[in-house]
Coordinates of C-alpha atoms and ligand atoms in Angstrom, one line a residue:
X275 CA 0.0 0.0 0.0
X276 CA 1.3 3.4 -1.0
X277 CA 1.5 6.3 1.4
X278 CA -1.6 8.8 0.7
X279 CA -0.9 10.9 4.1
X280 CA 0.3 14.5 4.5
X281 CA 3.9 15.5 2.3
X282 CA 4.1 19.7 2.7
X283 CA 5.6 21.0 5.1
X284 CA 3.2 22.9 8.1
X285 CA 4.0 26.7 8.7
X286 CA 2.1 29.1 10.5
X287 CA -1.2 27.2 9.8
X288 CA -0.6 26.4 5.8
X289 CA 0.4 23.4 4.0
X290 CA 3.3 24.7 2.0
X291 CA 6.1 23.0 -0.5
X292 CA 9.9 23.9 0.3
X293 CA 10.6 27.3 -0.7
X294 CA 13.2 26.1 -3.7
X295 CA 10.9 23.5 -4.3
X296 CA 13.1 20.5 -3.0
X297 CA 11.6 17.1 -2.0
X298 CA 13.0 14.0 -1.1
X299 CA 11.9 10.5 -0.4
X300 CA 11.9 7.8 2.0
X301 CA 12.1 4.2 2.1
X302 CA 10.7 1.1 4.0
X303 CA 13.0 -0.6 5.7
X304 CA 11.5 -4.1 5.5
X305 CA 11.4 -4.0 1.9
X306 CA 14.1 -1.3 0.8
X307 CA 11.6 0.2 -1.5
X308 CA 10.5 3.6 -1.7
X309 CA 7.9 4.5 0.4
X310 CA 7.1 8.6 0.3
X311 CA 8.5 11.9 -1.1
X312 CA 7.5 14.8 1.4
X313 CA 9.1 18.4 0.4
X314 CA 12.1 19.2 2.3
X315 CA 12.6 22.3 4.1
X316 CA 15.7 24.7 3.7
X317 CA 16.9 27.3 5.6
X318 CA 14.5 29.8 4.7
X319 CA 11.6 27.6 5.2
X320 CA 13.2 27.0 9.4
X321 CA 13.0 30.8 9.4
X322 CA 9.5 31.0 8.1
X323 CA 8.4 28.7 10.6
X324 CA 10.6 30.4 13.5
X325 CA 8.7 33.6 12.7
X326 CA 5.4 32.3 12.8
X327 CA 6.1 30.7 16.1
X328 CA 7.4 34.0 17.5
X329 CA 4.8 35.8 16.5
X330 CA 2.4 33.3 17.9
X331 CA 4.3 33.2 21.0
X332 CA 4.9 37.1 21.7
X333 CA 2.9 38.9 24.9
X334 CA -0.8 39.5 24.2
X335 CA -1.2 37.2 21.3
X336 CA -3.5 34.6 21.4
X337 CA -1.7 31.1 22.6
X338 CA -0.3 32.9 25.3
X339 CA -3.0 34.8 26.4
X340 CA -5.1 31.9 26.3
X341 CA -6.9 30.9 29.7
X342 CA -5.0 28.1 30.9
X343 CA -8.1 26.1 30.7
X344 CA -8.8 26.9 27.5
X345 CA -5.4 25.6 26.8
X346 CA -5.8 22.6 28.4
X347 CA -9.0 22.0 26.3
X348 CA -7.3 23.1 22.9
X349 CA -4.4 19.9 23.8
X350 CA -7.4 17.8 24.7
X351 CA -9.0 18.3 20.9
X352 CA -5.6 18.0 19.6
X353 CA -5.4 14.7 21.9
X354 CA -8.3 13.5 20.0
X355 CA -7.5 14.4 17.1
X356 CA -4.5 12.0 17.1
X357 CA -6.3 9.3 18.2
X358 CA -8.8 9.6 15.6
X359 CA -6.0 9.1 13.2
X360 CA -4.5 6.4 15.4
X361 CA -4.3 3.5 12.7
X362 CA -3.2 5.6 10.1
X363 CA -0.1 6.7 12.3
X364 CA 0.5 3.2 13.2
X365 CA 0.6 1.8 9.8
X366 CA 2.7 5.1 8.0
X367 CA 5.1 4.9 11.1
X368 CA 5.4 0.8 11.0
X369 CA 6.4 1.2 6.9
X370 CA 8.7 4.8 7.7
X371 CA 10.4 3.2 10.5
X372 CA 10.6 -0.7 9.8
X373 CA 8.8 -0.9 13.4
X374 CA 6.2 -3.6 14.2
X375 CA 2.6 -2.4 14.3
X376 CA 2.2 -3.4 17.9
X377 CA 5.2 -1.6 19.1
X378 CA 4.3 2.0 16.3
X379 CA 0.6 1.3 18.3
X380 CA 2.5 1.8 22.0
X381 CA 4.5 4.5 20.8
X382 CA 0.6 6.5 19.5
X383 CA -0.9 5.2 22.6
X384 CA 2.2 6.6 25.0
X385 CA 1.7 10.2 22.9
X386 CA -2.3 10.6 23.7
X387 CA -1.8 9.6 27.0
X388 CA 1.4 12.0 26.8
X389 CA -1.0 15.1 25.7
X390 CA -3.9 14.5 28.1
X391 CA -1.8 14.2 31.1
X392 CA -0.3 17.6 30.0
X393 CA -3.7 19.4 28.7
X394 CA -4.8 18.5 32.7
X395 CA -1.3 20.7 34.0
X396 CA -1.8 24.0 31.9
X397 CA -4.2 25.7 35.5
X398 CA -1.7 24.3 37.7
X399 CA 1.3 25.7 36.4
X400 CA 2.0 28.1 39.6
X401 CA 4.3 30.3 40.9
X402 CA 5.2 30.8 44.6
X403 CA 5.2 34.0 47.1
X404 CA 8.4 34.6 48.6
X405 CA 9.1 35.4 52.0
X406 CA 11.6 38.1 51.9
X407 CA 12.6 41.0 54.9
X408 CA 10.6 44.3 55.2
X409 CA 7.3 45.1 54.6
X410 CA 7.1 44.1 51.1
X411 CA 5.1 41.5 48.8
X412 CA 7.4 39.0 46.6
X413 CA 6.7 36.2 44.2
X414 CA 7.1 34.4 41.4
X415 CA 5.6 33.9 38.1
X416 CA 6.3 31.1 35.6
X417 CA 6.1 32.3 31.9
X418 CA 6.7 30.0 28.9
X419 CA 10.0 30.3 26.8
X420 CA 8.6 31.6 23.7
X421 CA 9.4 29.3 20.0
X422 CA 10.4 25.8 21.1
X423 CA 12.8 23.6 18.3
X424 CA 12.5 20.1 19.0
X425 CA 14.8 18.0 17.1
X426 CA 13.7 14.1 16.8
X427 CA 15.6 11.4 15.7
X428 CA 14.4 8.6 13.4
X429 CA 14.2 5.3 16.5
X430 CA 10.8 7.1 18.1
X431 CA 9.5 8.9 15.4
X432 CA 6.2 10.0 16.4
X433 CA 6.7 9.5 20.2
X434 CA 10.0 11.3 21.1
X435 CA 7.9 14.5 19.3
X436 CA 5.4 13.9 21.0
X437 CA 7.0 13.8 24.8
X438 CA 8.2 17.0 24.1
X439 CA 5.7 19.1 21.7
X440 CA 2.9 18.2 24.9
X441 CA 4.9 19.9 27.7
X442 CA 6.2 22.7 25.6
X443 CA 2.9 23.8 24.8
X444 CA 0.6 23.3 27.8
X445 CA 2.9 25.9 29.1
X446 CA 2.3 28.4 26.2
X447 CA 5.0 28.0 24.1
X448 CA 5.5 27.5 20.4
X449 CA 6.9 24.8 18.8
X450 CA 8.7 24.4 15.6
X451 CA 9.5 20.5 14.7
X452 CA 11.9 18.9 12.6
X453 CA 11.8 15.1 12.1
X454 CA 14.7 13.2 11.3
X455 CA 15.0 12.7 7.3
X456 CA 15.2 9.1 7.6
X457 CA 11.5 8.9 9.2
X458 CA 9.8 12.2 8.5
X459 CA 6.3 11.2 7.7
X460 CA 4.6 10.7 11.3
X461 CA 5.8 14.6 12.4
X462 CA 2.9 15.8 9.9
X463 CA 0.2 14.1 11.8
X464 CA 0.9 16.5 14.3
X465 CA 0.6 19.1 12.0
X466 CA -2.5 17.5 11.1
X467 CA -3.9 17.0 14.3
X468 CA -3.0 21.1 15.4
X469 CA -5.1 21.9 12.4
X470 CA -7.7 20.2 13.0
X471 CA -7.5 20.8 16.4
X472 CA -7.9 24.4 15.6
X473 CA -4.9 25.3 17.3
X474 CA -3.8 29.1 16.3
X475 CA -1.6 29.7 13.4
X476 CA 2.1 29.2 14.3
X477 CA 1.7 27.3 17.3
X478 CA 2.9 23.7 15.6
X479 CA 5.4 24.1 12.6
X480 CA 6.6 21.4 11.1
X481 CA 9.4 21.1 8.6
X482 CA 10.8 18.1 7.7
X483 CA 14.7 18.2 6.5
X484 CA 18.1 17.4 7.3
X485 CA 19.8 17.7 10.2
X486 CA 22.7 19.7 8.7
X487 CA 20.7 22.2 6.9
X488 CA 17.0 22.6 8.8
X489 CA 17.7 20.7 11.7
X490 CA 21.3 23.0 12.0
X491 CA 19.2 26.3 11.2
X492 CA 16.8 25.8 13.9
X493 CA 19.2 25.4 16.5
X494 CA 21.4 28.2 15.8
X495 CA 18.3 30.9 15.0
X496 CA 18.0 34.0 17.3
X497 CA 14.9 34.1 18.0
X498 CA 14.2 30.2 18.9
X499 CA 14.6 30.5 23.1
X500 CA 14.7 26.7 23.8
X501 CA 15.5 23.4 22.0
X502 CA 14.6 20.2 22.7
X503 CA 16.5 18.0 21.1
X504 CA 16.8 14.0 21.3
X505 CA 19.6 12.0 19.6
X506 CA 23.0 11.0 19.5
X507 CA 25.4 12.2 22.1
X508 CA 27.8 12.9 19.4
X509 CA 25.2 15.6 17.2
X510 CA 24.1 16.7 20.7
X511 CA 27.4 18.4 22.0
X512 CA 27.0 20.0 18.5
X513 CA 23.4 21.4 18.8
X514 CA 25.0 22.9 22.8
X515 CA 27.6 24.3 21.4
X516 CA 25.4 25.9 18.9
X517 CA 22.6 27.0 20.9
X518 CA 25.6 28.4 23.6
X519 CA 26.3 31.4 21.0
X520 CA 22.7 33.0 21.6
X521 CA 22.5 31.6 25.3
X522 CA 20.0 29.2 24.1
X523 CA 18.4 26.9 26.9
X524 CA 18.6 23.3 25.5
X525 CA 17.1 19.7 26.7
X526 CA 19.3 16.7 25.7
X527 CA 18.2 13.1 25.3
X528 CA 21.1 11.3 24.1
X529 CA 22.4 7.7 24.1
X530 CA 22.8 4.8 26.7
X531 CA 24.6 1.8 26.9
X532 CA 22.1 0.5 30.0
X533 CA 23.4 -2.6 32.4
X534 CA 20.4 -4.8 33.0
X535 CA 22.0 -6.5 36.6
X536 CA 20.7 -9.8 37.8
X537 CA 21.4 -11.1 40.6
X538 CA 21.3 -14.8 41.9
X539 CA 18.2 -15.0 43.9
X540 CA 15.9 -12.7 41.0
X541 CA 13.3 -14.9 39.4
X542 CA 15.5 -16.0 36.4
X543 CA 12.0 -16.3 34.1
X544 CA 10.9 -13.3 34.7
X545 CA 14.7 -11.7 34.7
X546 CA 15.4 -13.6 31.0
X547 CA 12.3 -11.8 29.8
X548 CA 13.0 -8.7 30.7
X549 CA 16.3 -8.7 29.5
X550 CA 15.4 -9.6 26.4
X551 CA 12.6 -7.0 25.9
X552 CA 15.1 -4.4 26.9
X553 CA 17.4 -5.3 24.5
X554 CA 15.4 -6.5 21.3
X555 CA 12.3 -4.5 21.0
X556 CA 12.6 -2.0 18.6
X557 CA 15.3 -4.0 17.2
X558 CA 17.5 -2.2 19.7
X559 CA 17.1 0.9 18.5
X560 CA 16.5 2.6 22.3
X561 CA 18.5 5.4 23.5
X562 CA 17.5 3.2 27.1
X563 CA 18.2 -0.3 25.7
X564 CA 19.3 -2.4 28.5
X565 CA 22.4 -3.4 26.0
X566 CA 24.8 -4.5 28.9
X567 CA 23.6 -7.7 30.5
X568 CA 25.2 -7.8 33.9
X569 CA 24.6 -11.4 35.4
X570 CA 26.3 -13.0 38.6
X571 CA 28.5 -16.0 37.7
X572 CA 26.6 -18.2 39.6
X573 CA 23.3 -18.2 37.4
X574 CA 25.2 -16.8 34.2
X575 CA 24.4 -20.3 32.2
X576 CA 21.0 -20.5 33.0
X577 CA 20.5 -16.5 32.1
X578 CA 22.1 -16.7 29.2
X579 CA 20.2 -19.8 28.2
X580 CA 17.1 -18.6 29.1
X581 CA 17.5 -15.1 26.9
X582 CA 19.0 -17.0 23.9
X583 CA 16.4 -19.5 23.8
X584 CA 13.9 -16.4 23.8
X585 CA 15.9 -14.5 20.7
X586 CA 16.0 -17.7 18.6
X587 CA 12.2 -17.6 19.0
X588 CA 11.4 -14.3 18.2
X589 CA 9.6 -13.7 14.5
X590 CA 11.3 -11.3 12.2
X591 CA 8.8 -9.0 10.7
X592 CA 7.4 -5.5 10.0
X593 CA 4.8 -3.5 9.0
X594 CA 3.6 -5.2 6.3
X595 CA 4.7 -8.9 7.6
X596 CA 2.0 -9.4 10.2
X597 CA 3.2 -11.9 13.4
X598 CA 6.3 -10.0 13.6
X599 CA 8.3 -9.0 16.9
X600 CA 11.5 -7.8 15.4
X601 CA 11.5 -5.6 12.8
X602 CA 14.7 -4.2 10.5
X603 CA 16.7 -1.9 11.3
X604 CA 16.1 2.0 10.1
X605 CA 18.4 2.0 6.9
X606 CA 21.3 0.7 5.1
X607 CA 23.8 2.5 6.6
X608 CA 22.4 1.6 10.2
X609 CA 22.3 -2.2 8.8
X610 CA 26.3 -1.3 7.9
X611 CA 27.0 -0.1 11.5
X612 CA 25.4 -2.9 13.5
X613 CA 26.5 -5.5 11.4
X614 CA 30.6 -4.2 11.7
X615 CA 29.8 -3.9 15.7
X616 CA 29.4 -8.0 15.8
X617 CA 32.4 -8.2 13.3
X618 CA 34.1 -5.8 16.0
X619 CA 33.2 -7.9 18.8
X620 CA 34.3 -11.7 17.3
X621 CA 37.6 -10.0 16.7
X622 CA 37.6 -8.4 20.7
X623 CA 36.9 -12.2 21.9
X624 CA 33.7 -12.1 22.8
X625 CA 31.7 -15.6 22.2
X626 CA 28.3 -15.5 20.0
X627 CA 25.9 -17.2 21.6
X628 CA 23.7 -16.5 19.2
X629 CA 22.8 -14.7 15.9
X630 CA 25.9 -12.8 14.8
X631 CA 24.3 -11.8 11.1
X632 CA 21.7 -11.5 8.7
X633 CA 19.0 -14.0 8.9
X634 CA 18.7 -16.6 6.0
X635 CA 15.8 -16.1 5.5
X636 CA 14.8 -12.7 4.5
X637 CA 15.2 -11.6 1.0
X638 CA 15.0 -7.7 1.2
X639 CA 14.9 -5.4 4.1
X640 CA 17.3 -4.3 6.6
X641 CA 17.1 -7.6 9.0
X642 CA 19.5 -8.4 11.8
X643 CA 19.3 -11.8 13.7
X644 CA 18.7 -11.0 17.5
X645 CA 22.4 -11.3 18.6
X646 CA 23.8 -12.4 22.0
X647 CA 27.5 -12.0 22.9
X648 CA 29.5 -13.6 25.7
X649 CA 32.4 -13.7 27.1
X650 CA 32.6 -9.7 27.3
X651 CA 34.7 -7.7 29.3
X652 CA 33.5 -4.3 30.0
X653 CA 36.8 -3.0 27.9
X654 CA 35.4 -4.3 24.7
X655 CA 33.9 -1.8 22.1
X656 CA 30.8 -3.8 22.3
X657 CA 30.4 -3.0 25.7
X658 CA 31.1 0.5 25.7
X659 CA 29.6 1.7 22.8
X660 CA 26.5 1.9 21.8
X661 CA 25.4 -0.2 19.1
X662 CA 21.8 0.8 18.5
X663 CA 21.3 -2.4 17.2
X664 CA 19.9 -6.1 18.3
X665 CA 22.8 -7.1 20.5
X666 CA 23.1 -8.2 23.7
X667 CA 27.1 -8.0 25.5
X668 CA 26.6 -10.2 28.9
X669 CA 29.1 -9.9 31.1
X670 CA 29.8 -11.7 34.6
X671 CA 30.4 -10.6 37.9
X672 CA 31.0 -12.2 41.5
X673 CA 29.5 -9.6 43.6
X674 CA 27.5 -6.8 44.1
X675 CA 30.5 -3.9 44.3
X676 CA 32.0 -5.0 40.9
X677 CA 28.3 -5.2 39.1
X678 CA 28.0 -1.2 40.8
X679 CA 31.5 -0.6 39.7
X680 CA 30.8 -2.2 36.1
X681 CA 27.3 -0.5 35.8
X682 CA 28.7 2.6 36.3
X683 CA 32.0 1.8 34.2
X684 CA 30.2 3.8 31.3
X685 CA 30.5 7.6 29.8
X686 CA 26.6 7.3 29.4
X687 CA 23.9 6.8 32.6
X688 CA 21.0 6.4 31.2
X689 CA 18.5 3.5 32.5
X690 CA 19.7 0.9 34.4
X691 CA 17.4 -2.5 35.7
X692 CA 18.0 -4.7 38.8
X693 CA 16.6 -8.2 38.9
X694 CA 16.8 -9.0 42.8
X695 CA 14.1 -10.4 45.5
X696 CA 16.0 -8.5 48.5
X697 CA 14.7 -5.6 49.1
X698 CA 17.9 -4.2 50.8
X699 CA 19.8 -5.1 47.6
X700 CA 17.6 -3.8 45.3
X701 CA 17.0 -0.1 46.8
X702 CA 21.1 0.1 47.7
X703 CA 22.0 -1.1 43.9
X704 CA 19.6 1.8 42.6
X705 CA 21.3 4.7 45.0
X706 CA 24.5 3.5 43.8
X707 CA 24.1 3.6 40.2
X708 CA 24.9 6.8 38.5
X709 CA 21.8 6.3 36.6
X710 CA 18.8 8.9 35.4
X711 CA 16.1 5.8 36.1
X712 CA 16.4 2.9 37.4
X713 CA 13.9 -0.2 37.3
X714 CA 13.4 -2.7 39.1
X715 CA 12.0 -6.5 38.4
X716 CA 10.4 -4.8 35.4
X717 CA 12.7 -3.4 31.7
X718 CA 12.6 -0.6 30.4
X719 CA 9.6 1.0 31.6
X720 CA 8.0 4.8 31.4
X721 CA 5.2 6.8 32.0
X722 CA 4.1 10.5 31.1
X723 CA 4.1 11.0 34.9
X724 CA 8.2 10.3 35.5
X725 CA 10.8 12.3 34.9
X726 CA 13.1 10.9 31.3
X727 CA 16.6 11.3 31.4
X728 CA 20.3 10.9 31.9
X729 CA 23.1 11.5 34.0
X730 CA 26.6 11.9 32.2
X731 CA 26.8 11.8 28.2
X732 CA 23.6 10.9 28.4
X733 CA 22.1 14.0 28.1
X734 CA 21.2 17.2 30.1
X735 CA 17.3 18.2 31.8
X736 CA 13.9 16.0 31.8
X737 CA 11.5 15.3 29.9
X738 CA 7.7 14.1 31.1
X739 CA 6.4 14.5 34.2
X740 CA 6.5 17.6 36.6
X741 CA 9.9 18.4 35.5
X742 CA 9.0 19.3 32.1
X743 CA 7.0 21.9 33.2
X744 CA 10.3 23.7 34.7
X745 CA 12.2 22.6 31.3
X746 CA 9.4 24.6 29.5
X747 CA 9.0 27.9 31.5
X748 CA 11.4 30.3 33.1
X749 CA 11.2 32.4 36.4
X750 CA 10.1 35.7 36.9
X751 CA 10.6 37.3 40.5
X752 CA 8.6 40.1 41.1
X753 CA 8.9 42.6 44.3
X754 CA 6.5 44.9 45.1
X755 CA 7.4 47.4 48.1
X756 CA 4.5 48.0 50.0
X757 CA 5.7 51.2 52.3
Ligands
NAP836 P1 21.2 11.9 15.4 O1 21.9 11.5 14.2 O2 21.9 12.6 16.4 O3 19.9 12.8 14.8 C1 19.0 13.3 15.7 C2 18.3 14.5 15.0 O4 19.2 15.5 14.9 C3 17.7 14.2 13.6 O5 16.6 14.9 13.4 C4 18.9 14.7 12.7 O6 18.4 15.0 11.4 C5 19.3 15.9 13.5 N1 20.6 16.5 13.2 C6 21.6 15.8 12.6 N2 22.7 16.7 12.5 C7 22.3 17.9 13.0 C8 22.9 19.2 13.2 N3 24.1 19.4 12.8 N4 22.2 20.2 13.7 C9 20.9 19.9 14.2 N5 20.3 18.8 14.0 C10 20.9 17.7 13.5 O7 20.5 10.7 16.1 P2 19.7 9.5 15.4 O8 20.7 8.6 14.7 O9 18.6 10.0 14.6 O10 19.1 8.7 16.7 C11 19.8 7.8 17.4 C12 20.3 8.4 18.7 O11 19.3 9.1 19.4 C13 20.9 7.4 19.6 O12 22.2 7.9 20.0 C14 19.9 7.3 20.7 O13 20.5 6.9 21.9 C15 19.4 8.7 20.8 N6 18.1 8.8 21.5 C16 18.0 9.3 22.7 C17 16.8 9.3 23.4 C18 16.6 9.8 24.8 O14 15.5 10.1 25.2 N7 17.7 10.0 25.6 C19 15.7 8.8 22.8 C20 15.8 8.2 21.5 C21 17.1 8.2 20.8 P3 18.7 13.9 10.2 O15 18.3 12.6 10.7 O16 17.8 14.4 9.2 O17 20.1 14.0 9.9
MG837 MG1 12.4 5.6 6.3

């Protein structure tokens, strides 16, 4: 089936082709055919769309001025709207992205709960009255940034957008969105969904592009005051070092390279499952991929088993292959990567358990067999990189300080799971690990309610949750002398 959903870009309200004209086109990953051509935004279009956020963000215009409530109703419609268009999403997502349908239906399903557990925060943003010396009255106010830029790489499409879009404008900001140019269609539902929403003009823009010439123009421009961006640690000191030269707040969301730790007396079933989830949904594509499996010596056989019995059993499939759990990888060049990681870590010494290539059976598409290495140090380049791929480094240890001092033995921090029935074990592991989240008996879990983020490389700020709320608006102190 051919892709019949939106292809212009979305500025201040309008449907509009690139301003030189310029489209490109995407391909399905499963089948390495072409899938959609959407225009693709220059320079000037990121500027168009910066000043129709700004404009829709200044003091007195109408987003801003809205009553909160009102607000709050606005991202309910726009809530709605989304999920009226729920299947579509899942199916142009599933063919954009190579992701199965039931994981593209979690990722829609985590956005609308996303936006209605903002639309209920935008009356109960409040500031606070200050008790200062003298007979005076002081307090503060919490005011929105202005034009947001949210950056979104091509593993979570439609949700990483949406986890950030949500917050940014319950509290009166604008928002200007560029989707990665491998996986650009799902971003113009949300343009979609604004519209029909009836959200003012130039409070979504979105403008598909590439990183290096939209994505690069929005994060540098003037009059954008905060940007959001998710992705890969390496483009994210960029986009701060960018945004530094106008003193431009930025949000990170960068990569991982999580330890999953089990220890002796977990329940191994449940442990082998979650490991395994952690590691091969999305076909390991997850900035919070539990890739580093961390299992005491004593139960290592029987973990290992357990989690390599489960990836020879998982169905390779997509979008269009119904019965799939595992779907391609994003491109080519991704396929490329992953595929010299597993060359890189036979020639480190590390033993594959299983997998370790392309599976046999697929024809076309961008397919890697779920792989599981051991015999891995924590030196290895398997173990400290991150691979963004199906593969799974296990790694032994003989007691609790050297899984902490392994676990933390990482330039990134951020998810890490412990598998434990102590209780004492379990909540000492989690305030030792230099870790953003931490889960426990359960990998990797989420909600619009906790805080998303990392420690170290692995990014800067929070998204979801309370926290967002501060990400989104800024302080004002006022002091009124009442002499
Ligand atoms: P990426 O290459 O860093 O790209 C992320 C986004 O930045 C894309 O939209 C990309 O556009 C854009 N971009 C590229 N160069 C840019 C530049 N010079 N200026 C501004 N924008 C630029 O990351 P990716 O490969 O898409 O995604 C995988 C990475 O994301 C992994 O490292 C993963 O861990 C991380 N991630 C983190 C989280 C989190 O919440 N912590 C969540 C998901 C993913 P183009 O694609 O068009 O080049
Ligand atoms: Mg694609």
């Amino acid at each position: 089936m051919s892709y019949t959903g939106p292809t212009d870009l979305y500025i201040d309200g309008e449907w509009t082709s690139a301003d030189d004209g310029e489209t490109f086109t995407t391909e399905d990953p499963a089948t390495e055919e072409p899938y959609a051509t959407v225009a693709e935004a220059s320079e000037a279009d990121v500027d168009r769309a910066v000043e129709a956020a700004h404009d829709a963000a200044e003091r007195g215009a109408e987003w801003r001025s809205l009553d909160p409530r009102e607000r709050g109703r606005f991202l309910e419609s726009f809530a709605d709207a989304i999920e009226d268009r729920k299947d579509e999403i899942v199916r142009v997502e599933s063919r954009d992205n190579g992701k199965t349908p039931f994981e593209a239906t979690l990722d829609v399903d985590m956005v609308i709960d996303t936006v209605r557990y903002y639309a209920g925060w935008t009356d109960k943003i409040e500031g606070d009255e200050v008790p200062v010396p003298g007979d005076r009255l002081n307090y503060t106010v919490r005011e929105p940034l202005g034009v947001t830029g949210h950056v979104i790489p091509w593993n979570y499409p439609f949700q990483l957008a949406g986890r950030s879009l949500a917050p940014a404008l319950a509290c009166g900001n604008t928002a200007v969105l560029k989707p990665s140019s491998t996986t650009p269609l799902s971003a113009l539902y949300y343009a979609a969904a604004a519209d029909e929403a009836g959200l003012p003009d130039g409070v979504v823009n979105v403008v598909p592009g590439r990183g290096s010439v939209a994505g690069n123009r929005l994060v540098e421009h003037p009059d954008v005051d905060h940007v959001a961006f998710t992705g890969s640690t390496g483009v994210g000191k960029g986009v701060m070092e960018r945004a530094a030269r106008n003193v431009t707040g930025v949000t990170l969301e960068l990569g991982g390279k999580g330890p999953n730790i089990v220890f002796p007396d977990a329940d191994l079933d449940a442990a082998a499952a979650g490991c395994h989830y952690g590691i091969f949904m999305n076909a390991g594509q997850m900035c919070w991929a539990g890739s580093r499996l961390l299992v005491h010596e004593s139960v290592h056989d029987e973990v290992v088993d357990r989690v390599v019995e489960r990836a020879e059993s998982t169905p390779l499939g997509s979008g269009i292959d119904d019965g799939g759990r595992m779907g391609p990888v994003v491109s080519e060049s991704h396929h490329e990567e992953v595929l010299e990681y597993i060359e890189t870590g036979r020639q480190e010494g590390a033993t594959v358990a299983t997998g370790g290539g392309v599976p046999d059976e697929k024809d076309a598409g961008y397919f890697i067999e779920p792989t599981v290495f051991t015999d891995v140090t924590n030196d290895m380049t398997i173990a400290r990189e991150e691979i963004f791929g199906p593969v799974l480094s296990v790694i032994e240890f003989s007691d609790r300080e050297e899984a902490i001092e392994i676990a933390n033995d990482s330039p990134y921090g951020l998810m890490a799971g412990i598998w434990t029935t102590d209780l004492e074990t379990a909540h000492s592991v989690a305030d030792y690990l230099d870790y953003g989240m931490v889960s426990i008996n359960e990998f990797p879990v989420t909600q619009p309610q906790t805080p998303f983020g990392g420690f170290k490389q692995s990014g800067n700020g929070r998204e979801q949750g309370t926290e967002a709320l501060h990400e989104y608006t800024q302080t004002k102190n006022v002091n009124v002398n009442l002499e």
